[in-house]
Amino acid sequence: MPRLLPIEPLTKEAFAPFGSVIEADPASMRFINGGNTERFHAVARADVTGEGAGVIINIFRGQPRAFPYAVTMMERHPLGSQSFSPLDDRPWLAVVAEDDGGRPGRPRVFLASGRQGVNYGRNVWHHPLMSVEAVSDFIVVDREGPGNNLEEFFYDEPFVIPVPF
């Protein structure tokens, strides 16, 4: 019997234990450049640690996953946060789990709109990028530098994400 994972809407409150939701929140907006630009200030913070570490900006191109999808593994980055912001205005999934004694617990699945990104906190278990329906590009902000910044865990039995829509 598959261990089905419900898909939740991505909200700041629900995602808070795992990091930040990146979106144009009117509460963080201020006008700059003589009133010609709306700045949504400090929507997330990069968090890196370690000597010689720096923050880099990347573009990731995610291939769409086939659903139902079996979640067999999770990863985390102990030395830095990692943010994903979509460029293509397509929905996508953010899959996270709380730490359970050094391993990921039961995953949670969040449906993000194509106008929402996330910043996974440092050392937060998450699934690699999960595009749906079409190839999608993302701006990714993360850490570079010395040290092992990747830990992977493979579940004994998979969890299953149903078709998102």
GROMACS .gro file of C-alpha atoms in nm:
model
  165
    1MET     CA    1   0.000   0.000   0.000
    2PRO     CA    2   0.162   0.330  -0.105
    3ARG     CA    3   0.232   0.595   0.155
    4LEU     CA    4   0.048   0.883  -0.013
    5LEU     CA    5   0.153   1.240   0.056
    6PRO     CA    6  -0.113   1.512   0.045
    7ILE     CA    7  -0.026   1.826  -0.153
    8GLU     CA    8  -0.064   2.144   0.053
    9PRO     CA    9  -0.082   2.503  -0.071
   10LEU     CA   10   0.243   2.692  -0.014
   11THR     CA   11   0.190   2.954   0.257
   12LYS     CA   12   0.441   3.142   0.472
   13GLU     CA   13   0.293   2.999   0.789
   14ALA     CA   14   0.291   2.634   0.679
   15PHE     CA   15   0.643   2.653   0.532
   16ALA     CA   16   0.802   2.847   0.823
   17PRO     CA   17   0.964   2.542   0.992
   18PHE     CA   18   1.160   2.478   0.671
   19GLY     CA   19   1.257   2.828   0.556
   20SER     CA   20   1.096   3.123   0.380
   21VAL     CA   21   0.846   3.169   0.099
   22ILE     CA   22   0.977   3.410  -0.164
   23GLU     CA   23   0.697   3.618  -0.314
   24ALA     CA   24   0.593   3.977  -0.371
   25ASP     CA   25   0.430   4.041  -0.033
   26PRO     CA   26   0.273   4.388  -0.015
   27ALA     CA   27   0.377   4.411   0.352
   28SER     CA   28   0.745   4.417   0.248
   29MET     CA   29   0.702   4.661  -0.043
   30ARG     CA   30   0.863   5.005  -0.054
   31PHE     CA   31   0.905   5.245  -0.343
   32ILE     CA   32   1.256   5.322  -0.469
   33ASN     CA   33   1.413   5.492  -0.773
   34GLY     CA   34   1.199   5.804  -0.741
   35GLY     CA   35   0.880   5.599  -0.706
   36ASN     CA   36   0.929   5.407  -1.032
   37THR     CA   37   1.017   5.073  -0.875
   38GLU     CA   38   0.846   4.861  -0.614
   39ARG     CA   39   1.104   4.685  -0.397
   40PHE     CA   40   0.988   4.382  -0.199
   41HIS     CA   41   1.254   4.404   0.068
   42ALA     CA   42   1.437   4.115   0.236
   43VAL     CA   43   1.197   3.839   0.129
   44ALA     CA   44   1.459   3.577   0.231
   45ARG     CA   45   1.813   3.565   0.367
   46ALA     CA   46   2.098   3.349   0.240
   47ASP     CA   47   2.268   3.165   0.528
   48VAL     CA   48   2.615   3.018   0.467
   49THR     CA   49   2.883   2.903   0.704
   50GLY     CA   50   3.244   2.789   0.676
   51GLU     CA   51   3.577   2.948   0.597
   52GLY     CA   52   3.601   3.051   0.232
   53ALA     CA   53   3.224   3.016   0.178
   54GLY     CA   54   3.036   3.253  -0.048
   55VAL     CA   55   2.690   3.304  -0.192
   56ILE     CA   56   2.637   3.232  -0.562
   57ILE     CA   57   2.346   3.278  -0.803
   58ASN     CA   58   2.266   3.001  -1.052
   59ILE     CA   59   2.003   2.904  -1.306
   60PHE     CA   60   1.872   2.547  -1.273
   61ARG     CA   61   1.665   2.396  -1.555
   62GLY     CA   62   1.432   2.132  -1.410
   63GLN     CA   63   1.287   1.853  -1.621
   64PRO     CA   64   0.923   1.772  -1.536
   65ARG     CA   65   0.863   1.476  -1.307
   66ALA     CA   66   0.613   1.201  -1.396
   67PHE     CA   67   0.323   1.155  -1.154
   68PRO     CA   68   0.234   0.974  -0.943
   69TYR     CA   69   0.591   1.024  -0.823
   70ALA     CA   70   0.777   0.804  -0.573
   71VAL     CA   71   0.983   1.002  -0.322
   72THR     CA   72   1.274   0.771  -0.246
   73MET     CA   73   1.530   1.020  -0.115
   74MET     CA   74   1.584   1.357   0.047
   75GLU     CA   75   1.888   1.581   0.076
   76ARG     CA   76   2.007   1.868   0.292
   77HIS     CA   77   2.284   2.123   0.286
   78PRO     CA   78   2.442   2.164   0.631
   79LEU     CA   79   2.662   2.459   0.534
   80GLY     CA   80   2.415   2.684   0.354
   81SER     CA   81   2.059   2.772   0.272
   82GLN     CA   82   1.931   2.720  -0.083
   83SER     CA   83   1.661   2.923  -0.256
   84PHE     CA   84   1.457   2.843  -0.568
   85SER     CA   85   1.267   3.115  -0.756
   86PRO     CA   86   1.084   3.017  -1.077
   87LEU     CA   87   1.139   3.216  -1.394
   88ASP     CA   88   0.864   3.061  -1.609
   89ASP     CA   89   0.547   3.131  -1.405
   90ARG     CA   90   0.469   2.758  -1.384
   91PRO     CA   91   0.355   2.575  -1.071
   92TRP     CA   92   0.607   2.345  -0.906
   93LEU     CA   93   0.639   2.134  -0.590
   94ALA     CA   94   0.853   2.193  -0.281
   95VAL     CA   95   0.899   1.871  -0.080
   96VAL     CA   96   1.043   1.903   0.271
   97ALA     CA   97   1.072   1.702   0.592
   98GLU     CA   98   1.155   1.777   0.951
   99ASP     CA   99   1.468   1.618   1.094
  100ASP     CA  100   1.400   1.301   1.292
  101GLY     CA  101   1.718   1.204   1.473
  102GLY     CA  102   1.952   1.285   1.185
  103ARG     CA  103   1.727   1.156   0.910
  104PRO     CA  104   1.425   1.306   0.734
  105GLY     CA  105   1.081   1.235   0.876
  106ARG     CA  106   0.762   1.204   0.673
  107PRO     CA  107   0.778   1.446   0.379
  108ARG     CA  108   0.538   1.734   0.327
  109VAL     CA  109   0.453   1.848  -0.026
  110PHE     CA  110   0.376   2.213  -0.105
  111LEU     CA  111   0.228   2.334  -0.435
  112ALA     CA  112   0.399   2.660  -0.526
  113SER     CA  113   0.259   2.893  -0.787
  114GLY     CA  114   0.487   3.007  -1.063
  115ARG     CA  115   0.519   3.334  -0.870
  116GLN     CA  116   0.638   3.178  -0.545
  117GLY     CA  117   0.985   3.065  -0.456
  118VAL     CA  118   1.127   2.912  -0.141
  119ASN     CA  119   1.444   2.949   0.060
  120TYR     CA  120   1.522   2.616   0.229
  121GLY     CA  121   1.691   2.687   0.561
  122ARG     CA  122   2.041   2.559   0.623
  123ASN     CA  123   2.033   2.185   0.709
  124VAL     CA  124   1.664   2.141   0.612
  125TRP     CA  125   1.572   1.811   0.444
  126HIS     CA  126   1.419   1.862   0.099
  127HIS     CA  127   1.375   1.678  -0.227
  128PRO     CA  128   1.570   1.796  -0.531
  129LEU     CA  129   1.397   2.039  -0.768
  130MET     CA  130   1.053   1.918  -0.871
  131SER     CA  131   0.917   2.077  -1.188
  132VAL     CA  132   0.573   1.967  -1.307
  133GLU     CA  133   0.419   1.963  -1.656
  134ALA     CA  134   0.707   2.131  -1.844
  135VAL     CA  135   1.077   2.212  -1.837
  136SER     CA  136   1.117   2.506  -1.596
  137ASP     CA  137   1.400   2.745  -1.513
  138PHE     CA  138   1.476   2.868  -1.161
  139ILE     CA  139   1.712   3.123  -1.012
  140VAL     CA  140   1.894   2.935  -0.734
  141VAL     CA  141   2.093   3.110  -0.463
  142ASP     CA  142   2.319   2.885  -0.261
  143ARG     CA  143   2.663   2.834  -0.112
  144GLU     CA  144   2.994   2.764  -0.278
  145GLY     CA  145   3.320   2.691  -0.107
  146PRO     CA  146   3.514   2.418   0.067
  147GLY     CA  147   3.348   2.153   0.281
  148ASN     CA  148   3.083   1.887   0.225
  149ASN     CA  149   2.755   2.072   0.179
  150LEU     CA  150   2.542   1.774   0.070
  151GLU     CA  151   2.391   1.494   0.273
  152GLU     CA  152   2.153   1.244   0.111
  153PHE     CA  153   1.913   0.997   0.271
  154PHE     CA  154   1.731   0.711   0.096
  155TYR     CA  155   1.403   0.584   0.243
  156ASP     CA  156   1.350   0.209   0.290
  157GLU     CA  157   0.999   0.248   0.142
  158PRO     CA  158   0.898   0.531  -0.092
  159PHE     CA  159   0.631   0.791  -0.030
  160VAL     CA  160   0.402   0.869  -0.326
  161ILE     CA  161   0.295   1.210  -0.452
  162PRO     CA  162  -0.029   1.186  -0.653
  163VAL     CA  163  -0.092   1.381  -0.972
  164PRO     CA  164  -0.074   1.749  -0.858
  165PHE     CA  165  -0.371   1.879  -1.066
   0.00000   0.00000   0.00000
